[in-house]
Coordinates of C-alpha atoms in Angstrom, one line a residue:
M262 CA 95.4 90.1 106.3
T263 CA 91.8 90.3 105.1
L264 CA 90.9 91.9 101.8
A265 CA 89.4 94.9 103.7
T266 CA 92.7 95.3 105.7
I267 CA 94.8 95.1 102.5
Y268 CA 92.6 97.7 100.8
L269 CA 92.4 100.2 103.7
R270 CA 96.2 99.9 104.3
S271 CA 96.8 100.7 100.6
L272 CA 94.7 103.9 100.9
G273 CA 96.8 104.9 103.9
Y274 CA 99.6 106.0 101.6
L275 CA 97.3 108.7 100.2
A276 CA 97.0 110.4 103.6
A277 CA 99.9 112.8 102.9
R278 CA 97.7 114.2 100.0
R279 CA 94.4 113.9 101.8
S280 CA 93.1 117.4 100.8
A281 CA 93.7 116.8 97.0
V282 CA 92.3 113.3 97.2
G283 CA 89.3 114.5 99.1
L284 CA 88.4 117.0 96.4
I285 CA 88.7 114.3 93.7
V286 CA 86.5 111.9 95.7
L287 CA 83.9 114.7 96.3
A288 CA 83.8 115.4 92.6
N289 CA 83.3 111.8 91.8
V290 CA 80.4 111.6 94.3
V291 CA 78.8 114.5 92.5
L292 CA 79.3 112.7 89.2
A293 CA 77.8 109.6 90.7
A294 CA 74.7 111.5 91.7
I295 CA 74.4 113.0 88.2
S296 CA 74.7 109.5 86.7
V297 CA 71.6 108.5 88.7
A298 CA 69.7 111.6 87.8
E299 CA 70.4 111.3 84.0
P300 CA 68.0 108.3 83.3
I301 CA 65.2 110.1 85.2
V302 CA 65.6 113.3 83.1
F303 CA 65.8 111.3 79.9
G304 CA 62.6 109.4 80.8
R305 CA 60.9 112.7 81.3
I306 CA 62.0 113.8 77.9
V307 CA 60.4 110.7 76.4
D308 CA 57.2 111.3 78.4
A309 CA 57.0 114.9 77.2
I310 CA 57.5 113.9 73.6
S311 CA 54.8 111.2 74.0
A312 CA 52.4 113.7 75.5
N313 CA 53.3 116.4 72.9
R314 CA 54.5 118.8 75.7
S315 CA 57.5 121.2 75.6
T316 CA 60.8 119.5 76.2
G317 CA 63.0 122.6 76.4
E318 CA 63.6 122.7 80.2
V319 CA 64.3 118.9 80.7
M320 CA 66.3 118.8 77.4
A321 CA 68.5 121.6 78.7
A322 CA 68.9 119.9 82.0
W323 CA 69.9 116.6 80.3
I324 CA 72.4 118.4 78.0
G325 CA 73.8 120.3 81.0
F326 CA 74.3 117.1 82.9
A327 CA 76.1 115.5 79.9
L328 CA 78.4 118.5 79.4
F329 CA 79.2 118.8 83.0
S330 CA 79.9 115.1 83.4
T331 CA 82.2 115.0 80.4
V332 CA 84.3 118.0 81.4
A333 CA 84.4 117.0 85.1
S334 CA 85.3 113.4 84.3
V335 CA 88.3 114.5 82.2
L336 CA 89.5 116.9 84.9
V337 CA 89.1 114.4 87.7
A338 CA 90.8 111.7 85.7
R339 CA 93.7 114.0 84.9
Q340 CA 94.2 115.0 88.5
A341 CA 93.8 111.5 89.8
D342 CA 96.5 110.3 87.3
R343 CA 98.9 113.0 88.6
L344 CA 98.3 112.2 92.2
A345 CA 98.6 108.5 91.7
H346 CA 101.9 108.9 89.9
S347 CA 103.4 111.3 92.5
T348 CA 102.3 109.0 95.3
R349 CA 103.9 106.1 93.6
A350 CA 107.2 108.0 93.2
A351 CA 107.1 109.0 96.9
F352 CA 106.2 105.4 97.9
I353 CA 109.2 103.9 95.9
E354 CA 111.6 106.4 97.4
R355 CA 110.4 105.8 101.0
S356 CA 110.2 102.0 100.6
Y357 CA 113.6 101.8 98.9
G358 CA 115.3 103.6 101.8
G359 CA 113.6 101.5 104.4
L360 CA 114.4 98.2 102.7
L361 CA 117.9 99.2 101.8
A362 CA 118.5 99.9 105.5
M363 CA 117.6 96.4 106.6
P364 CA 120.4 94.3 108.0
L365 CA 122.6 92.3 105.5
S366 CA 121.4 89.1 107.2
W367 CA 117.8 90.0 106.2
H368 CA 118.8 90.7 102.6
A369 CA 120.7 87.4 102.5
L370 CA 117.7 85.5 103.8
K371 CA 115.2 87.3 101.4
G372 CA 117.4 87.5 98.3
S373 CA 118.0 90.7 96.5
S374 CA 116.0 89.7 93.4
N375 CA 113.0 88.8 95.6
V376 CA 113.1 92.1 97.5
L377 CA 113.3 94.0 94.2
H378 CA 110.5 92.1 92.5
T379 CA 108.3 92.4 95.6
L380 CA 108.8 96.2 95.7
L381 CA 108.1 96.7 92.0
R382 CA 105.0 94.5 92.0
A383 CA 103.7 96.3 95.1
S384 CA 104.3 99.7 93.6
D385 CA 102.3 98.8 90.4
T386 CA 99.6 97.2 92.4
L387 CA 99.2 100.1 94.8
F388 CA 99.2 102.5 91.9
G389 CA 96.3 100.7 90.4
L390 CA 94.3 100.7 93.7
W391 CA 95.0 104.5 94.3
L392 CA 94.0 105.4 90.7
E393 CA 90.8 103.4 90.7
F394 CA 89.8 104.6 94.2
M395 CA 90.0 108.2 93.1
R396 CA 88.4 107.5 89.7
S397 CA 85.7 105.0 90.4
H398 CA 85.6 102.9 93.7
L399 CA 83.9 105.4 96.0
A400 CA 81.8 106.9 93.1
T401 CA 80.6 103.4 92.3
A402 CA 79.6 102.7 95.8
V403 CA 77.8 106.1 96.1
A404 CA 76.0 105.5 92.8
L405 CA 74.7 102.1 93.9
V406 CA 73.6 103.5 97.3
L407 CA 71.7 106.4 95.6
L408 CA 70.3 104.2 92.9
V409 CA 68.3 101.8 95.1
P410 CA 66.1 104.3 97.0
T411 CA 65.7 106.4 93.9
A412 CA 64.4 103.4 91.9
A413 CA 62.2 102.3 94.9
A414 CA 60.5 105.7 94.9
M415 CA 59.5 105.1 91.3
D416 CA 58.5 101.4 91.6
V417 CA 59.2 98.8 94.2
R418 CA 58.6 95.8 91.9
L419 CA 61.2 96.8 89.3
T420 CA 63.6 97.8 92.1
A421 CA 63.4 94.2 93.4
V422 CA 64.6 93.0 90.0
L423 CA 67.6 95.4 90.3
L424 CA 68.3 94.1 93.8
A425 CA 68.2 90.5 92.6
L426 CA 70.7 91.4 89.9
G427 CA 73.0 92.9 92.6
V428 CA 72.7 89.7 94.8
A429 CA 73.5 87.5 91.8
Y430 CA 76.7 89.5 91.1
C431 CA 77.8 89.3 94.7
L432 CA 77.2 85.5 94.9
V433 CA 79.2 84.9 91.7
Q434 CA 82.1 87.0 93.0
K435 CA 82.2 85.2 96.3
M436 CA 82.2 81.8 94.6
V437 CA 85.0 82.7 92.2
M438 CA 87.2 84.3 94.9
S439 CA 86.8 81.2 97.1
K440 CA 87.8 79.0 94.1
T441 CA 90.9 81.1 93.1
R442 CA 92.3 82.2 96.4
T443 CA 95.0 79.5 96.5
G444 CA 95.6 79.6 92.8
Q445 CA 96.3 83.4 92.8
A446 CA 98.8 83.0 95.6
A447 CA 100.6 80.3 93.7
V448 CA 100.7 82.5 90.6
E449 CA 102.5 85.2 92.6
G450 CA 105.0 82.6 93.8
H451 CA 105.7 81.6 90.2
Y452 CA 106.2 85.2 89.2
H453 CA 108.8 85.5 92.0
T454 CA 110.6 82.4 90.7
V455 CA 110.7 83.7 87.1
F456 CA 112.0 87.0 88.2
A457 CA 114.6 85.5 90.5
H458 CA 115.9 83.2 87.6
V459 CA 116.2 86.1 85.2
S460 CA 117.9 88.3 87.8
D461 CA 120.3 85.5 88.8
T462 CA 121.4 84.7 85.3
M463 CA 121.7 88.3 84.2
T464 CA 123.8 89.3 87.1
N465 CA 126.1 86.3 86.5
V466 CA 126.1 86.5 82.7
S467 CA 129.9 85.9 82.5
V468 CA 129.4 82.5 84.2
V469 CA 126.5 81.7 81.9
H470 CA 128.6 82.5 78.8
G471 CA 131.8 80.9 80.2
Y472 CA 130.1 77.5 80.8
N473 CA 127.9 77.7 77.7
R474 CA 124.7 77.8 79.7
I475 CA 122.6 80.1 77.5
R476 CA 120.4 77.4 76.1
A477 CA 120.1 75.5 79.4
E478 CA 119.2 78.6 81.3
T479 CA 116.7 79.6 78.6
E480 CA 115.1 76.1 78.8
A481 CA 115.0 76.4 82.6
L482 CA 113.2 79.8 82.2
R483 CA 110.7 78.2 79.8
G484 CA 109.9 75.6 82.4
F485 CA 109.3 78.2 85.1
V486 CA 107.1 80.2 82.7
S487 CA 105.2 77.1 81.8
R488 CA 104.4 76.4 85.4
L489 CA 103.4 80.0 85.8
L490 CA 100.9 79.7 83.0
D491 CA 99.6 76.3 84.3
A492 CA 98.8 78.1 87.6
Q493 CA 97.4 81.2 85.9
Y494 CA 95.0 79.6 83.4
P495 CA 92.6 78.0 85.9
V496 CA 92.3 81.3 87.7
L497 CA 91.5 83.0 84.4
D498 CA 89.0 80.3 83.6
W499 CA 87.1 81.0 86.8
W500 CA 87.0 84.8 86.1
A501 CA 85.8 84.1 82.6
L502 CA 83.0 81.9 84.0
A503 CA 82.1 84.7 86.4
S504 CA 81.9 87.2 83.5
A505 CA 79.6 84.8 81.6
L506 CA 77.3 84.3 84.6
N507 CA 77.2 88.0 85.2
R508 CA 76.2 88.6 81.6
V509 CA 73.5 86.1 81.8
A510 CA 72.1 87.7 85.0
S511 CA 72.2 91.1 83.3
T512 CA 70.4 89.9 80.3
L513 CA 67.7 88.2 82.3
S514 CA 67.2 91.3 84.5
M515 CA 66.8 93.5 81.5
L516 CA 64.3 91.1 80.0
V517 CA 62.3 91.0 83.2
I518 CA 62.3 94.8 83.4
L519 CA 61.0 95.1 79.8
L520 CA 58.3 92.4 80.2
V521 CA 57.1 93.7 83.6
G522 CA 57.4 97.3 82.4
A523 CA 55.4 96.6 79.3
A524 CA 52.6 95.1 81.4
L525 CA 52.6 98.1 83.8
V526 CA 52.4 100.6 80.9
R527 CA 49.4 98.7 79.5
T528 CA 47.6 98.9 82.9
G529 CA 48.5 102.6 83.2
E530 CA 50.6 102.1 86.4
M531 CA 53.8 103.5 84.8
T532 CA 54.7 105.7 81.8
V533 CA 57.0 104.8 79.0
G534 CA 59.4 107.4 80.2
E535 CA 59.6 105.7 83.6
I536 CA 60.2 102.3 82.0
I537 CA 63.0 103.9 80.0
A538 CA 64.4 105.4 83.2
F539 CA 64.4 101.9 84.8
I540 CA 66.2 100.6 81.7
G541 CA 68.8 103.3 82.3
F542 CA 68.9 102.3 86.0
A543 CA 69.5 98.7 84.9
N544 CA 72.3 99.7 82.5
L545 CA 73.8 101.9 85.2
M546 CA 73.6 99.1 87.8
I547 CA 75.2 96.6 85.4
G548 CA 78.0 99.0 84.6
R549 CA 78.6 99.8 88.3
L550 CA 78.4 96.1 89.3
D551 CA 81.0 95.4 86.6
Q552 CA 83.2 98.0 88.2
M553 CA 82.6 96.4 91.6
R554 CA 83.6 93.0 90.1
Q555 CA 86.7 94.6 88.7
F556 CA 87.4 96.2 92.1
A557 CA 86.9 92.8 93.8
T558 CA 89.2 91.1 91.3
Q559 CA 91.8 93.9 91.7
T560 CA 91.7 93.7 95.5
F561 CA 91.9 89.9 95.5
E562 CA 95.0 90.0 93.2
A563 CA 96.4 92.8 95.3
K564 CA 96.3 90.7 98.4
A565 CA 98.5 88.0 96.8
R566 CA 101.0 90.7 95.7
L567 CA 101.0 92.9 98.8
D568 CA 101.1 90.3 101.6
D569 CA 104.8 89.8 101.1
F570 CA 105.5 93.5 100.7
Y571 CA 103.6 94.5 103.9
E572 CA 105.6 91.9 105.8
M573 CA 108.8 93.4 104.5
E574 CA 107.5 97.0 105.2
D575 CA 106.6 96.0 108.8
A576 CA 110.1 94.5 109.3
A577 CA 111.7 97.7 108.0
A578 CA 109.4 99.9 110.3
A579 CA 110.5 97.8 113.3
Q580 CA 114.1 98.4 112.3
E581 CA 113.5 102.1 112.1
N582 CA 112.2 102.3 115.6
E583 CA 115.4 103.5 117.4
D584 CA 114.0 106.2 119.7
D585 CA 116.1 105.1 122.6
A586 CA 119.3 104.3 120.6
I587 CA 122.3 106.5 121.1
E588 CA 125.2 107.9 119.0
I589 CA 128.8 107.1 119.8
A590 CA 132.2 108.3 118.7
A591 CA 134.1 105.0 119.3
R592 CA 137.6 104.7 120.7
G593 CA 137.6 101.0 119.5
R594 CA 137.3 98.8 122.6
I595 CA 135.5 95.7 121.6
E596 CA 133.9 93.1 123.9
F597 CA 132.2 89.8 123.2
E598 CA 130.5 88.4 126.2
H599 CA 129.4 84.7 125.8
V600 CA 128.1 85.5 122.3
T601 CA 126.2 82.8 120.4
F602 CA 124.6 82.9 117.0
D603 CA 123.5 79.9 114.9
F604 CA 122.2 80.0 111.3
P605 CA 118.8 78.2 111.1
G606 CA 119.2 74.7 109.7
S607 CA 123.0 74.8 109.8
T608 CA 125.8 73.9 112.1
Q609 CA 127.6 77.2 111.2
G610 CA 127.8 80.2 113.5
V611 CA 129.6 81.1 116.7
K612 CA 129.1 79.5 120.1
D613 CA 129.8 81.1 123.5
V614 CA 132.6 83.4 122.2
S615 CA 134.1 85.8 124.8
F616 CA 137.1 88.2 124.4
V617 CA 138.1 91.8 125.0
I618 CA 140.1 93.8 122.5
E619 CA 141.6 97.2 123.6
P620 CA 141.7 100.2 121.3
G621 CA 144.4 100.2 118.6
T622 CA 144.9 96.4 118.7
T623 CA 145.2 94.4 115.5
V624 CA 143.3 91.1 115.8
A625 CA 143.8 88.2 113.3
I626 CA 140.9 85.8 113.0
V627 CA 142.1 82.4 111.8
G628 CA 140.4 79.0 111.2
P629 CA 139.2 76.5 108.6
T630 CA 136.4 77.3 106.2
G631 CA 133.1 77.5 108.0
S632 CA 134.6 78.1 111.4
G633 CA 132.7 81.3 112.0
K634 CA 135.3 84.0 111.0
T635 CA 132.9 86.1 108.9
T636 CA 130.0 85.5 111.3
L637 CA 132.2 87.0 114.1
V638 CA 132.9 90.3 112.3
N639 CA 129.3 90.4 111.0
L640 CA 128.1 90.3 114.7
L641 CA 130.5 93.2 115.4
Q642 CA 129.0 95.3 112.5
G643 CA 125.4 94.5 113.6
V644 CA 124.7 92.4 110.5
H645 CA 123.4 89.7 112.9
E646 CA 122.1 90.1 116.4
P647 CA 123.4 87.6 119.0
Q648 CA 120.9 84.9 120.1
A649 CA 122.7 84.9 123.4
G650 CA 125.3 87.2 124.9
V651 CA 126.3 90.8 124.3
V652 CA 128.6 92.6 121.8
K653 CA 129.9 95.9 123.1
I654 CA 131.7 98.9 121.6
D655 CA 133.4 101.0 124.3
G656 CA 131.3 99.3 126.9
V657 CA 128.0 100.0 125.2
D658 CA 125.7 97.2 124.1
L659 CA 125.6 97.2 120.2
R660 CA 121.8 96.9 120.2
S661 CA 121.4 100.2 122.1
I662 CA 123.5 102.1 119.5
R663 CA 121.9 103.6 116.3
R664 CA 122.8 101.4 113.4
E665 CA 124.0 104.4 111.4
S666 CA 126.4 105.2 114.2
V667 CA 127.7 101.6 114.3
R668 CA 128.3 101.7 110.6
G669 CA 129.9 105.1 110.8
N670 CA 132.5 103.9 113.2
I671 CA 133.6 100.8 111.1
A672 CA 135.4 100.7 107.8
T673 CA 135.3 97.4 105.9
V674 CA 137.3 96.0 103.0
F675 CA 136.1 92.6 101.8
Q676 CA 137.5 90.2 99.3
E677 CA 134.7 91.3 96.9
A678 CA 135.4 95.0 96.5
G679 CA 131.7 95.9 96.2
L680 CA 131.8 98.7 93.7
L681 CA 128.7 100.5 92.3
N682 CA 128.2 101.1 88.6
R683 CA 129.4 104.7 89.0
S684 CA 132.6 106.7 88.5
I685 CA 135.9 105.9 90.3
R686 CA 135.4 109.2 92.1
D687 CA 131.9 108.4 93.3
N688 CA 133.0 104.9 94.5
V689 CA 135.9 106.2 96.6
M690 CA 133.9 109.2 97.9
L691 CA 131.4 106.7 99.4
G692 CA 134.0 106.5 102.2
R693 CA 133.4 110.1 103.1
P694 CA 131.2 112.2 100.8
T695 CA 132.4 115.4 102.5
A696 CA 136.1 114.8 101.8
T697 CA 138.1 117.4 100.0
E698 CA 139.8 116.8 96.6
E699 CA 143.2 116.6 98.4
E700 CA 142.0 114.0 100.9
L701 CA 140.5 112.0 98.0
R702 CA 143.8 112.0 96.1
D703 CA 145.8 111.2 99.2
A704 CA 143.6 108.2 99.9
A705 CA 144.1 106.9 96.4
A706 CA 147.9 107.5 96.6
A707 CA 148.0 105.6 99.9
A708 CA 146.2 102.7 98.3
V709 CA 148.6 102.7 95.3
A710 CA 145.6 103.5 93.0
T711 CA 146.7 106.9 91.6
G712 CA 148.6 105.4 88.7
F713 CA 145.9 103.3 87.1
I714 CA 143.3 106.0 87.7
E715 CA 145.3 108.7 85.9
D716 CA 146.2 106.3 83.1
R717 CA 142.5 106.0 82.2
P718 CA 141.3 108.5 79.5
A719 CA 138.5 109.7 81.8
G720 CA 140.6 109.6 84.9
W721 CA 138.5 109.9 88.1
E722 CA 135.3 110.0 86.0
T723 CA 135.9 106.5 84.6
M724 CA 132.8 104.4 85.0
V725 CA 133.7 101.1 86.7
G726 CA 130.9 99.0 85.2
E727 CA 128.5 96.7 87.0
R728 CA 130.2 95.4 90.2
G729 CA 133.4 97.0 88.9
G730 CA 133.6 94.8 85.8
A731 CA 135.5 97.4 83.8
L732 CA 138.5 97.1 86.2
S733 CA 140.8 94.3 87.1
G734 CA 140.5 92.5 90.4
G735 CA 143.6 94.3 91.8
E736 CA 142.2 97.7 90.7
R737 CA 138.9 97.0 92.3
Q738 CA 140.6 96.0 95.5
R739 CA 142.7 99.2 95.6
L740 CA 139.7 101.4 95.2
A741 CA 138.0 99.5 98.1
I742 CA 141.1 100.1 100.2
A743 CA 141.2 103.8 99.2
R744 CA 137.5 104.1 100.2
A745 CA 138.3 102.7 103.7
I746 CA 141.3 105.0 104.1
L747 CA 139.1 108.0 103.2
K748 CA 136.5 106.9 105.7
N749 CA 139.0 107.2 108.5
A750 CA 136.9 105.1 111.0
P751 CA 138.3 104.0 114.4
I752 CA 137.4 100.3 113.7
L753 CA 138.7 98.5 110.7
V754 CA 137.7 95.1 109.2
L755 CA 139.9 93.5 106.6
D756 CA 138.7 90.3 104.9
E757 CA 141.8 89.3 103.0
A758 CA 142.0 92.8 101.6
T759 CA 145.1 92.3 99.5
S760 CA 144.1 88.9 98.0
A761 CA 143.5 90.2 94.5
L762 CA 146.9 92.0 94.3
D763 CA 150.1 90.9 92.7
V764 CA 153.2 90.5 94.9
E765 CA 154.8 93.9 94.1
T766 CA 151.5 95.8 94.5
E767 CA 150.6 93.9 97.6
A768 CA 153.9 94.9 99.3
R769 CA 153.2 98.6 98.5
V770 CA 149.5 98.4 99.6
K771 CA 150.6 96.6 102.8
E772 CA 152.4 99.7 103.8
A773 CA 149.2 101.7 103.3
V774 CA 147.2 99.1 105.2
D775 CA 149.8 99.2 108.1
A776 CA 149.5 102.9 108.2
L777 CA 145.8 102.7 108.2
R778 CA 145.8 100.2 111.1
S779 CA 147.9 102.5 113.2
G780 CA 145.8 103.7 116.2
R781 CA 142.8 101.7 115.0
T782 CA 141.2 98.5 116.3
T783 CA 141.6 96.2 113.3
F784 CA 140.1 92.8 112.7
V785 CA 141.8 90.8 109.9
I786 CA 140.0 87.7 108.6
A787 CA 143.0 85.6 107.5
H788 CA 142.9 82.9 104.8
R789 CA 146.5 83.5 103.8
L790 CA 148.5 83.4 107.0
S791 CA 151.2 85.7 105.5
T792 CA 148.8 88.6 106.1
I793 CA 148.7 88.3 109.9
R794 CA 152.4 88.2 110.9
E795 CA 152.2 91.5 112.7
A796 CA 148.9 90.9 114.5
D797 CA 148.8 91.7 118.2
V798 CA 146.2 89.0 118.9
V799 CA 145.3 85.8 117.0
L800 CA 141.9 84.2 117.5
F801 CA 141.8 80.6 116.2
L802 CA 138.2 79.6 115.5
D803 CA 136.9 76.0 114.9
H804 CA 133.3 75.1 114.7
G805 CA 132.3 78.5 116.0
R806 CA 134.4 78.3 119.2
I807 CA 137.7 80.0 120.1
V808 CA 140.1 77.1 120.6
E809 CA 143.2 79.3 120.8
M810 CA 143.9 82.9 121.6
G811 CA 147.2 84.8 122.0
G812 CA 150.1 86.5 120.2
Y813 CA 151.4 85.2 116.8
D814 CA 154.7 84.1 118.2
E815 CA 153.1 82.7 121.3
L816 CA 150.7 80.4 119.4
A817 CA 153.2 79.5 116.8
A818 CA 155.5 78.1 119.5
A819 CA 152.8 76.4 121.5
G820 CA 152.4 73.5 119.1
G821 CA 148.6 73.7 119.0
R822 CA 146.1 74.1 116.2
F823 CA 147.6 77.4 115.0
A824 CA 151.1 75.9 114.8
Q825 CA 149.7 73.0 112.8
L826 CA 148.0 75.4 110.4
L827 CA 151.3 77.3 109.9
A828 CA 153.1 74.0 109.2
A829 CA 150.6 73.0 106.7
G830 CA 150.7 76.4 104.9
G831 CA 153.8 75.7 102.8
G832 CA 156.8 77.8 101.7
Q833 CA 156.7 81.3 103.1
V834 CA 154.4 80.3 106.0
V835 CA 156.6 77.5 107.1
E836 CA 159.7 79.8 107.1
M837 CA 157.7 82.2 109.4
A838 CA 156.8 79.3 111.7
R839 CA 160.4 78.3 112.0
A840 CA 161.5 81.9 112.7
A841 CA 158.9 82.0 115.4

């Protein structure tokens, strides 16, 4: 995007408040016009004093302009601040919802820390652009536009000096921006790296402590910060040089105005008051050109910060475009028709997978690590879109169903419970926020969670901590199961849902899970084969392909890959294989 595109798009967020913004801009235009008139009035005061004439009227006008400008500037700044803050709040809320709704595959590719950092940097950058637009950007442009013809009407020769000053400023800005374009983009990249490192270590602080990595991670951060400063300093040097060159141009322009003006006064072609007015014009132009320089710098830096955000925003907008998508109330019939999905730069994924699962069937997905088990259920949930083939729910292509409808028909329990830093009640109620208290407690009882919840001093209002850190692994898993039970969705996905439970609790929770599976289409990703004994269908995946498919007993007796996996499972699994 060009600088102009970046800037105009940033102003688009103010459209919802266009009336209020318009009034502020209009007030700033009036203030800009007054700023041009003030030097002329002051010059006339000087001429009146020099000629021993009355100064009452022009003095009153000058004082009136000063008082009006002071009061109006305060009111305009106050209202601009309020509008900028309210717009930023609305922007964060809207962008948060859009980015949060993006597919999990997108979040995995971008990285949660990068998305968060990009959003926060964008909100701060846009806030600055909105505030300065309402306070000074348009007013500065208007003042410069009014200044030139007003000055030319008084004296073309001194106006040429002012124009030369403006050209000098523009040339310096163009040079500096061309020299720092690449450097500023690199600076933003380093900021992302620093933020990602801090976020990564803070969210895994237990690992950092456990492996005594505090000093090492701090040293690593120091290296990232050092590289950030190495990239930042040359950019700052160029802007410092620009400031010095602009100051030289301003000083020379003022000197020329004084020398030429003095000569014109001696020849009687201009009055002292008119020279003073031109000095005021020069000071006004210098001030406004400095504001334009700051505007150019701000927009230039904004481009480096907003390019990534606009890319994310466009992706979110594309995801939101579901005008033709439909809602479904699924029965649970699942079809994969020659589905292929490969991860870029990896051999992992699924290849030409086809199967049909009838409603109420329990499907166990088995295979070695990296065989495509999780990818398969992620395709079912719309986390990934097939690169070839079609995934259907009840005969409807998944891509033609609203994503909210897809997610509403599937309940998932992963190995990682995925708890928010909220109360136990809030975490379970995520399953169905409209559930009654009785339904909530029944779900907890079914997941064998009532005991540990009621043993806590705060009971249901106990805060679970970041990622459920205040609970044991088994407690976290039981809350995740209770949440899925409460959701009561027709399709269920279990990714080793009882892996964090002890043997006694697992046996009790298994009864709840079996009850939950009843009448539902269930996909069980199995790492421990003891969890899939009662599956109706077993899918054995290897290198992304289905190499065996059938009933548990059928595959166990067939002597193929599944039977070999059973034999290699040891103890309890071997006994089940013999029984089969």
